[in-house]
Amino acid sequence: MTRFARTRRVIFWEEPLEDAAASTPTLKSEVCPESGVIVLTPILPPGLDAGGRDQVLKGLLDGALAAIEGDLIRWYYTPMMLPFSRHLEAVCTAYDCMDELANFKFAPPELTLLERELMATADVVFTGGYSLWEAKRDRHRNIHPFPSSVDRAHFAKARSLRAEPADQAKLPWPRLGFYGVVDERMDLGLLAALADARPEWSLVIVGPVVKISPDDLPRRPNLHYLGGKAYDDLPKYLAGWDVALMPFAINESTRFISPTKTPEYLAGGRPVVSTPIVDVARHYGELEAVKIAGDAAAFIAACDQALALSRIKGPWLKAVDAALAANSWDETFTRMNLEITRAAALRSPAMLVEEPASPAIRPASRKKPFDYLIVGAGYAGSVLAERLTSQLGKRVLLIDRRPHIGGNAYDEKNAAGVLMHRYGPHLFHTNSEEVANYLSQFTKWRPYEHRVLACVKGGLHVPIPINRTTLNLLYGLDLQTDQEAEAYLESRAEPVERIRTSEDVVISKVGRELYETFFRGYTRKQWGMDPSELDKSVTARVPTRTNTDDRYFTDKFQNMPAEGYTRMFENMLDQAGVTLELGAEFEDVREEADYDRLIFTGPIDEYFDYRYGALPYRSLEFRHEILDQEWFQPVGTVNYPAESVPFTRISEYKHMTGQTCRKTTITYEFPRAEGEPYYPVPRPENQALYKRYEALALDTPNVQFVGRLATYRYYNMDQVVGQALATFRRIAEREGRAVIAAQAAARAVAAN
Ligand code: FAD
Ligand code: UDP
């Protein structure tokens, strides 16, 4: 809330209070001095029925909002607030689903219906944990899990505080404590069994008793109910416990909880004993400091172990800190804020970058006799058009079905004046001097080394490719040298006899856990299949490092074209012999145009009318956004490997281009099965199918296939340039031989 209040005015609508003395409904307004959040509490006279109550609340809410200007974002933490607010016009509606509320004791029957309505109208839904997300993920198209974060600094005070609150100071040690609401989710029988089994321990319960009768609570001499305390005071109580408890009943009402107190207890440096709550086991179960026990006997034994652990401040605490390093409310805020901005943008297309419809450029005539028809004005087609015209004096008709040159590397300035890449981020890097020298004829360069962060473990940003910094940040390590990092990776790596797949490559280098954190989800999203089904060459593109080099590429030449790719292509194609036709399909041109030879840089299976079936290509949907802020993220690209996030990465162009501009532009990449063919899919059976098409190509006279799609290779830009230059050399040789042969023939004729 506090963080949202820094960027927006936040009004928090409290549950109404009934006041017998109130004759008319009123609204109590308080401003939180620290956060600036305005807290509005309706005060209602008693006796209103449900309908009347909603009518009154609606009136109060409308009155309060009328005094405030600006766009409204509705944020629901319960669907029960819909009846008096569903009429409000909002730029975005967020539903922050904290629990499976309908499973709660005394849940109102209309809750399920109202939640259905809220799910149908919300633009974005957040869930308070993964289990809840799993349960609800099919109910909304834009739903994101947000397990509890923790204010680490606040709870870490418990590690050093000495002064004890008066009501706890007198209790004998050892002490095992719980804080939180005491309601039907607490396993009261378990609590009683623990108190009985260990009468020498003090069991401290801090928190209000809600929905259950205080008479139902077990009473024992060593069981102390201290009542509710302020959030600010919790560390003081925690400081006085040896072990923190989560004795939750395992039933419908706890199936989806993701207790905030887990990371809080841990931040306070206390071992935790919990019953098997799914999200606790999932997120924290691997920590030595968290003991999970299913029945009373196991729970008591786990408490014994946790007490023993609490007496040694050993590696368990280091592991706790490493696990919590990824977990902060700032990260949660950043990601939620991003989702809200995105959801609002989806509703207001004005914020989205429109693709300008460029007019098709048509040549004076396709009928001119051309030496070559080149299909595709990307790297493959443009390099060959330039070489054939400038070096061999050929006449070339260059066509593309798109309304622009540059193929996938095309860039353009958008409405905010930001130079952006329409088909996702393109970073130029090469080790080939030939390629760098060749392109340098058409552009100056701007030095740029791309850096990528991966957003993992719910919000931690660490360098990818994995390097020493990644390991240190992720596991709270202090690896100082390459050798230490290498030894660490070796200890995690799993031997793989024959490295065949994209899974093998990674697991054999870094082991399963890092593989799952960085590669499995990303690859499944990007390629629509598991890395174990993909050729090793795919993930092998991303190396593993033991040093602290955090550049994405290590090539000798890493630069961006100073005025952009499109300008470089314009210069390349500024040749007298090149005739350019954009917005033109090969199918429409092939019969009409007059040419001797063909160079085809589109998909090879399309050329042969899919005779052997379609070659699989992977596609992407790009979502470009202009943001009214100078910067969005710290580096050019942030990868999101988690499968729960629907996109793979977000790129921000200004990092790459060095442009200064008040606004910024970012692109999300959403992998798709259907759409423009962007990626050939490296798998043995696809390669076998391609080979059949290649055989056809070799048998087709006067046609050459060049480029990523035509040779079905996952090539970078420089590799395509290299391939096109090699193709040109072969053509020049053939032409040269033809010239020599012609000259020899002419000489022979003359001699006769
Ligand atoms: P393309 O650029 O695809 O050009 C082929 C052209 O042919 C297209 O413009 C198409 O419209 C046209 N065409 C096809 N069929 C027909 C037809 N029947 N009639 C008329 N026209 C037709 N590489 C890097 O080096 N660094 C990067 O950072 C990088 N990032 C990338 C990010 C993304 C999201 C993608 C998809 C690719 C990236 N690449 C990157 C790869 C790079 O885009 C390609 O290597 C390069 O653009 C391939 O050039 P090309 O000429 O072979 O194909
Ligand atoms: N990859 C991954 N996690 C990452 C980055 C990459 O799993 O954080 C895998 C994924 O399969 C991806 C491949 O490595 O498709 C190659 O990554 P690269 O960045 O080279 O992809 P591109 O830029 O070509 O899309």
Tab-separated table of C-alpha atoms in Angstrom, residues 128-462:
chain	number	residue	atom	x	y	z
A	128	GLY	CA	-1.806	-14.750	-2.487
A	129	GLY	CA	0.193	-17.881	-3.290
A	130	TYR	CA	0.946	-20.603	-5.798
A	131	SER	CA	-1.609	-23.161	-4.646
A	132	LEU	CA	-4.313	-20.588	-4.963
A	133	TRP	CA	-3.014	-19.620	-8.375
A	134	GLU	CA	-3.075	-23.250	-9.463
A	135	ALA	CA	-6.645	-23.548	-8.260
A	136	LYS	CA	-7.783	-20.388	-10.039
A	137	ARG	CA	-5.522	-20.175	-13.076
A	138	ASP	CA	-8.214	-21.418	-15.430
A	139	ARG	CA	-10.652	-18.817	-14.209
A	140	HIS	CA	-8.873	-15.764	-15.610
A	141	ARG	CA	-6.640	-15.082	-18.585
A	142	ASN	CA	-4.411	-12.612	-16.726
A	143	ILE	CA	-3.772	-14.123	-13.323
A	144	HIS	CA	-0.481	-14.020	-11.408
A	145	PRO	CA	0.688	-15.642	-8.187
A	146	PHE	CA	2.180	-13.405	-5.510
A	147	PRO	CA	3.271	-15.422	-2.489
A	148	SER	CA	3.725	-13.375	0.638
A	149	SER	CA	6.706	-11.103	0.829
A	150	VAL	CA	8.368	-9.906	3.973
A	151	ASP	CA	9.661	-6.677	5.419
A	152	ARG	CA	12.968	-8.272	6.312
A	153	ALA	CA	14.420	-5.290	8.140
A	154	HIS	CA	11.368	-5.063	10.405
A	155	PHE	CA	11.381	-8.696	11.473
A	156	ALA	CA	15.182	-9.003	11.547
A	157	LYS	CA	14.993	-6.776	14.634
A	158	ALA	CA	13.945	-9.927	16.478
A	159	ARG	CA	17.506	-11.195	16.104
A	160	SER	CA	18.966	-8.479	18.322
A	161	LEU	CA	16.148	-7.080	20.508
A	162	ARG	CA	16.706	-7.653	24.188
A	163	ALA	CA	13.937	-5.730	25.986
A	164	GLU	CA	10.913	-7.974	26.455
A	165	PRO	CA	7.264	-6.930	26.497
A	166	ALA	CA	5.937	-7.099	30.048
A	167	ASP	CA	3.364	-9.826	29.387
A	168	GLN	CA	5.978	-12.158	27.935
A	169	ALA	CA	8.969	-11.347	30.148
A	170	LYS	CA	7.847	-13.532	33.021
A	171	LEU	CA	7.227	-16.697	30.983
A	172	PRO	CA	9.741	-19.507	31.511
A	173	TRP	CA	12.042	-20.736	28.751
A	174	PRO	CA	12.152	-22.422	26.346
A	175	ARG	CA	9.394	-20.624	24.500
A	176	LEU	CA	7.624	-21.620	21.325
A	177	GLY	CA	5.329	-18.999	19.867
A	178	PHE	CA	2.676	-18.295	17.274
A	179	TYR	CA	1.336	-14.944	16.154
A	180	GLY	CA	-1.626	-14.390	13.878
A	181	VAL	CA	-5.373	-14.627	13.916
A	182	VAL	CA	-6.593	-17.494	16.085
A	183	ASP	CA	-9.589	-18.918	14.234
A	184	GLU	CA	-10.925	-22.157	12.835
A	185	ARG	CA	-7.698	-22.675	10.895
A	186	MET	CA	-5.746	-23.351	14.086
A	187	ASP	CA	-5.392	-27.019	15.101
A	188	LEU	CA	-6.454	-26.621	18.717
A	189	GLY	CA	-6.046	-30.334	19.456
A	190	LEU	CA	-2.462	-30.186	18.276
A	191	LEU	CA	-1.789	-27.192	20.478
A	192	ALA	CA	-3.189	-29.029	23.507
A	193	ALA	CA	-1.163	-32.167	22.709
A	194	LEU	CA	2.019	-30.123	22.449
A	195	ALA	CA	1.337	-28.358	25.746
A	196	ASP	CA	0.660	-31.697	27.438
A	197	ALA	CA	3.680	-33.458	25.992
A	198	ARG	CA	6.143	-30.749	27.004
A	199	PRO	CA	4.852	-29.079	30.196
A	200	GLU	CA	8.261	-27.437	30.732
A	201	TRP	CA	7.885	-25.392	27.532
A	202	SER	CA	5.947	-22.108	27.338
A	203	LEU	CA	3.630	-21.961	24.345
A	204	VAL	CA	2.901	-18.311	23.520
A	205	ILE	CA	-0.078	-17.424	21.327
A	206	VAL	CA	-0.225	-13.809	20.161
A	207	GLY	CA	-3.264	-12.657	18.183
A	208	PRO	CA	-6.974	-11.964	18.334
A	209	VAL	CA	-9.435	-14.828	18.674
A	210	VAL	CA	-11.867	-14.543	15.760
A	211	LYS	CA	-14.965	-16.515	14.695
A	212	ILE	CA	-14.391	-19.189	17.343
A	213	SER	CA	-15.336	-18.899	20.966
A	214	PRO	CA	-12.521	-18.231	23.466
A	215	ASP	CA	-14.189	-20.971	25.499
A	216	ASP	CA	-13.161	-23.514	22.867
A	217	LEU	CA	-9.475	-22.758	23.272
A	218	PRO	CA	-7.495	-25.380	25.183
A	219	ARG	CA	-6.355	-24.087	28.543
A	220	ARG	CA	-3.119	-25.324	30.122
A	221	PRO	CA	-0.708	-23.798	32.632
A	222	ASN	CA	1.995	-23.569	29.951
A	223	LEU	CA	-0.312	-22.244	27.214
A	224	HIS	CA	-0.385	-18.431	27.217
A	225	TYR	CA	-2.846	-16.388	25.118
A	226	LEU	CA	-1.543	-12.844	25.015
A	227	GLY	CA	-4.185	-11.338	22.673
A	228	GLY	CA	-3.700	-9.163	19.579
A	229	LYS	CA	-0.621	-6.951	19.247
A	230	ALA	CA	0.350	-4.178	16.836
A	231	TYR	CA	2.432	-5.109	13.761
A	232	ASP	CA	5.194	-2.857	15.078
A	233	ASP	CA	5.451	-4.924	18.251
A	234	LEU	CA	5.598	-8.388	16.681
A	235	PRO	CA	9.429	-8.516	16.449
A	236	LYS	CA	9.577	-7.885	20.199
A	237	TYR	CA	7.528	-11.010	20.866
A	238	LEU	CA	9.342	-13.051	18.245
A	239	ALA	CA	12.667	-12.036	19.844
A	240	GLY	CA	11.617	-13.854	22.994
A	241	TRP	CA	10.854	-17.210	21.334
A	242	ASP	CA	13.219	-20.056	20.558
A	243	VAL	CA	11.005	-21.561	17.889
A	244	ALA	CA	8.065	-20.211	15.899
A	245	LEU	CA	4.991	-22.336	15.275
A	246	MET	CA	2.373	-22.788	12.601
A	247	PRO	CA	-0.033	-25.327	14.067
A	248	PHE	CA	-2.604	-25.012	11.307
A	249	ALA	CA	-5.343	-27.565	10.873
A	250	ILE	CA	-5.063	-29.299	7.508
A	251	ASN	CA	-8.490	-28.836	5.979
A	252	GLU	CA	-10.386	-26.931	3.290
A	253	SER	CA	-9.821	-23.566	4.956
A	254	THR	CA	-6.020	-23.965	4.902
A	255	ARG	CA	-5.656	-25.702	1.539
A	256	PHE	CA	-4.652	-22.508	-0.264
A	257	ILE	CA	-3.088	-20.379	2.422
A	258	SER	CA	0.386	-18.983	1.945
A	259	PRO	CA	1.109	-17.692	5.438
A	260	THR	CA	2.974	-14.398	5.538
A	261	LYS	CA	4.280	-15.375	8.915
A	262	THR	CA	6.591	-18.029	7.453
A	263	PRO	CA	9.058	-15.554	5.926
A	264	GLU	CA	8.505	-13.177	8.845
A	265	TYR	CA	9.463	-15.817	11.421
A	266	LEU	CA	12.468	-16.732	9.310
A	267	ALA	CA	13.531	-13.110	8.861
A	268	GLY	CA	13.408	-12.931	12.660
A	269	GLY	CA	15.956	-15.753	12.717
A	270	ARG	CA	13.688	-18.377	14.230
A	271	PRO	CA	13.362	-22.010	13.149
A	272	VAL	CA	9.779	-22.805	12.192
A	273	VAL	CA	7.644	-25.866	12.803
A	274	SER	CA	4.557	-26.135	10.615
A	275	THR	CA	1.887	-28.628	9.742
A	276	PRO	CA	1.988	-29.586	6.032
A	277	ILE	CA	0.564	-26.438	4.448
A	278	VAL	CA	1.140	-26.903	0.709
A	279	ASP	CA	2.708	-23.516	0.024
A	280	VAL	CA	4.908	-23.638	3.119
A	281	ALA	CA	6.287	-27.012	2.086
A	282	ARG	CA	6.641	-25.842	-1.503
A	283	HIS	CA	8.507	-22.610	-0.849
A	284	TYR	CA	10.342	-23.291	2.387
A	285	GLY	CA	10.242	-27.060	2.903
A	286	GLU	CA	13.797	-27.545	1.725
A	287	LEU	CA	15.251	-25.273	4.388
A	288	GLU	CA	16.783	-26.941	7.386
A	289	ALA	CA	15.132	-24.239	9.489
A	290	VAL	CA	11.616	-25.279	8.476
A	291	LYS	CA	10.289	-28.528	9.904
A	292	ILE	CA	7.060	-29.888	8.546
A	293	ALA	CA	5.152	-32.451	10.537
A	294	GLY	CA	1.812	-34.099	9.864
A	295	ASP	CA	0.595	-35.400	13.229
A	296	ALA	CA	0.993	-34.517	16.876
A	297	ALA	CA	3.854	-36.952	17.570
A	298	ALA	CA	5.823	-35.773	14.548
A	299	PHE	CA	5.057	-32.142	15.379
A	300	ILE	CA	6.402	-32.545	18.906
A	301	ALA	CA	9.520	-34.305	17.618
A	302	ALA	CA	9.996	-31.522	15.051
A	303	CYS	CA	9.780	-28.953	17.842
A	304	ASP	CA	12.542	-30.830	19.683
A	305	GLN	CA	14.726	-30.653	16.584
A	306	ALA	CA	13.922	-27.001	15.986
A	307	LEU	CA	14.812	-26.138	19.573
A	308	ALA	CA	18.146	-27.900	19.166
A	309	LEU	CA	18.730	-25.960	15.940
A	310	SER	CA	17.890	-22.639	17.587
A	311	ARG	CA	20.825	-23.103	19.938
A	312	ILE	CA	23.416	-23.122	17.143
A	313	LYS	CA	23.528	-20.221	14.741
A	314	GLY	CA	24.895	-22.472	12.018
A	315	PRO	CA	24.524	-22.705	8.243
A	316	TRP	CA	20.756	-23.045	8.589
A	317	LEU	CA	20.507	-19.296	9.165
A	318	LYS	CA	22.708	-18.527	6.144
A	319	ALA	CA	20.441	-20.679	4.018
A	320	VAL	CA	17.410	-18.821	5.412
A	321	ASP	CA	18.906	-15.467	4.475
A	322	ALA	CA	19.749	-16.642	0.999
A	323	ALA	CA	16.186	-17.883	0.510
A	324	LEU	CA	14.736	-14.601	1.746
A	325	ALA	CA	17.045	-12.464	-0.359
A	326	ALA	CA	14.654	-12.920	-3.269
A	327	ASN	CA	11.673	-11.884	-1.267
A	328	SER	CA	10.733	-8.241	-0.771
A	329	TRP	CA	7.604	-6.134	-0.896
A	330	ASP	CA	9.463	-3.758	-3.217
A	331	GLU	CA	9.715	-6.523	-5.789
A	332	THR	CA	6.093	-7.447	-5.290
A	333	PHE	CA	5.131	-3.828	-5.720
A	334	THR	CA	7.192	-3.478	-8.900
A	335	ARG	CA	5.664	-6.549	-10.458
A	336	MET	CA	2.108	-5.779	-9.425
A	337	ASN	CA	2.482	-2.211	-10.604
A	338	LEU	CA	3.722	-3.515	-13.926
A	339	GLU	CA	0.746	-5.838	-14.297
A	340	ILE	CA	-1.660	-3.031	-13.502
A	341	THR	CA	-0.014	-0.712	-16.007
A	342	ARG	CA	-0.173	-3.459	-18.585
A	343	ALA	CA	-3.779	-4.284	-17.852
A	344	ALA	CA	-4.739	-0.606	-18.048
A	345	ALA	CA	-2.861	-0.301	-21.330
A	346	LEU	CA	-4.784	-3.242	-22.754
A	347	ARG	CA	-7.998	-1.360	-22.089
A	348	SER	CA	-6.761	1.887	-23.526
A	349	PRO	CA	-5.205	1.097	-26.867
A	350	ALA	CA	-3.825	4.621	-27.054
A	351	MET	CA	-0.946	3.537	-24.853
A	352	LEU	CA	-0.059	0.684	-27.128
A	353	VAL	CA	2.281	1.243	-30.001
A	354	GLU	CA	0.344	1.054	-33.212
A	355	GLU	CA	2.112	-0.434	-36.154
A	356	PRO	CA	2.093	2.297	-38.794
A	357	ALA	CA	0.876	1.092	-42.155
A	358	SER	CA	3.671	2.032	-44.510
A	359	PRO	CA	2.630	2.508	-48.119
A	360	ALA	CA	3.769	-0.228	-50.449
A	361	ILE	CA	6.609	0.890	-52.677
A	362	ARG	CA	6.104	-0.325	-56.201
A	363	PRO	CA	8.672	-0.260	-58.975
A	364	ALA	CA	7.999	1.375	-62.317
A	365	SER	CA	7.700	-2.046	-63.846
A	366	ARG	CA	8.202	-5.655	-62.913
A	367	LYS	CA	8.552	-6.262	-66.613
A	368	LYS	CA	12.053	-4.857	-66.864
A	369	PRO	CA	14.332	-7.744	-67.572
A	370	PHE	CA	16.068	-8.578	-64.276
A	371	ASP	CA	18.982	-10.880	-63.740
A	372	TYR	CA	17.685	-11.815	-60.317
A	373	LEU	CA	14.416	-11.820	-58.451
A	374	ILE	CA	15.187	-11.846	-54.733
A	375	VAL	CA	12.338	-12.722	-52.377
A	376	GLY	CA	12.759	-11.190	-48.911
A	377	ALA	CA	14.432	-7.895	-48.014
A	378	GLY	CA	15.929	-9.065	-44.720
A	379	TYR	CA	19.652	-9.675	-44.264
A	380	ALA	CA	19.869	-12.597	-46.681
A	381	GLY	CA	18.022	-10.832	-49.511
A	382	SER	CA	19.468	-7.363	-48.976
A	383	VAL	CA	23.111	-8.459	-48.727
A	384	LEU	CA	22.756	-10.423	-51.951
A	385	ALA	CA	20.924	-7.568	-53.695
A	386	GLU	CA	23.725	-5.196	-52.711
A	387	ARG	CA	26.558	-7.562	-53.706
A	388	LEU	CA	25.058	-8.654	-57.023
A	389	THR	CA	24.388	-5.073	-58.113
A	390	SER	CA	27.469	-3.309	-56.769
A	391	GLN	CA	30.025	-6.027	-57.582
A	392	LEU	CA	28.673	-7.807	-60.628
A	393	GLY	CA	26.514	-5.057	-62.126
A	394	LYS	CA	23.406	-7.226	-62.050
A	395	ARG	CA	19.855	-5.914	-62.192
A	396	VAL	CA	17.889	-7.103	-59.204
A	397	LEU	CA	14.199	-6.987	-58.356
A	398	LEU	CA	13.991	-7.256	-54.558
A	399	ILE	CA	10.543	-7.904	-53.096
A	400	ASP	CA	9.091	-8.387	-49.637
A	401	ARG	CA	5.545	-9.094	-48.522
A	402	ARG	CA	6.057	-6.741	-45.591
A	403	PRO	CA	5.752	-2.998	-46.115
A	404	HIS	CA	9.369	-2.393	-45.106
A	405	ILE	CA	12.949	-3.537	-45.627
A	406	GLY	CA	15.202	-5.136	-42.980
A	407	GLY	CA	13.185	-8.307	-42.340
A	408	ASN	CA	13.052	-9.113	-38.658
A	409	ALA	CA	15.768	-6.587	-37.874
A	410	TYR	CA	13.546	-3.673	-38.963
A	411	ASP	CA	13.496	-0.741	-36.534
A	412	GLU	CA	11.516	2.490	-36.530
A	413	LYS	CA	10.734	5.491	-34.365
A	414	ASN	CA	7.373	5.230	-32.617
A	415	ALA	CA	4.922	7.936	-31.562
A	416	ALA	CA	7.081	8.798	-28.551
A	417	GLY	CA	10.142	9.197	-30.787
A	418	VAL	CA	11.783	6.061	-29.384
A	419	LEU	CA	13.742	3.923	-31.853
A	420	MET	CA	12.297	0.448	-31.375
A	421	HIS	CA	12.475	-2.969	-33.011
A	422	ARG	CA	9.143	-4.101	-34.371
A	423	TYR	CA	10.085	-7.790	-34.195
A	424	GLY	CA	11.717	-7.854	-30.803
A	425	PRO	CA	15.189	-6.872	-29.571
A	426	HIS	CA	18.012	-7.317	-32.062
A	427	LEU	CA	21.554	-7.129	-30.742
A	428	PHE	CA	24.378	-7.226	-33.178
A	429	HIS	CA	27.420	-9.318	-32.222
A	430	THR	CA	29.961	-11.262	-34.244
A	431	ASN	CA	33.420	-12.761	-34.228
A	432	SER	CA	33.635	-12.544	-37.986
A	433	GLU	CA	35.791	-9.709	-39.203
A	434	GLU	CA	34.490	-10.239	-42.697
A	435	VAL	CA	30.893	-9.675	-41.591
A	436	ALA	CA	31.758	-6.665	-39.400
A	437	ASN	CA	33.813	-5.062	-42.166
A	438	TYR	CA	31.153	-5.700	-44.740
A	439	LEU	CA	28.338	-4.076	-42.733
A	440	SER	CA	30.613	-1.205	-41.662
A	441	GLN	CA	30.364	0.105	-45.221
A	442	PHE	CA	26.743	0.972	-44.549
A	443	THR	CA	26.678	2.173	-40.991
A	444	LYS	CA	28.647	3.701	-38.167
A	445	TRP	CA	28.424	1.818	-34.914
A	446	ARG	CA	27.593	2.541	-31.316
A	447	PRO	CA	29.440	0.341	-28.820
A	448	TYR	CA	26.928	-1.632	-26.788
A	449	GLU	CA	27.321	-4.770	-24.710
A	450	HIS	CA	24.012	-6.393	-23.930
A	451	ARG	CA	23.242	-7.392	-20.350
A	452	VAL	CA	20.354	-9.562	-19.276
A	453	LEU	CA	18.913	-10.213	-15.850
A	454	ALA	CA	16.692	-13.158	-15.038
A	455	CYS	CA	13.812	-12.571	-12.675
A	456	VAL	CA	13.700	-15.741	-10.565
A	457	LYS	CA	12.357	-17.087	-7.298
A	458	GLY	CA	9.436	-14.700	-7.373
A	459	GLY	CA	11.397	-11.507	-7.938
A	460	LEU	CA	15.159	-11.778	-7.473
A	461	HIS	CA	17.063	-10.266	-10.412
A	462	VAL	CA	20.293	-12.085	-11.170
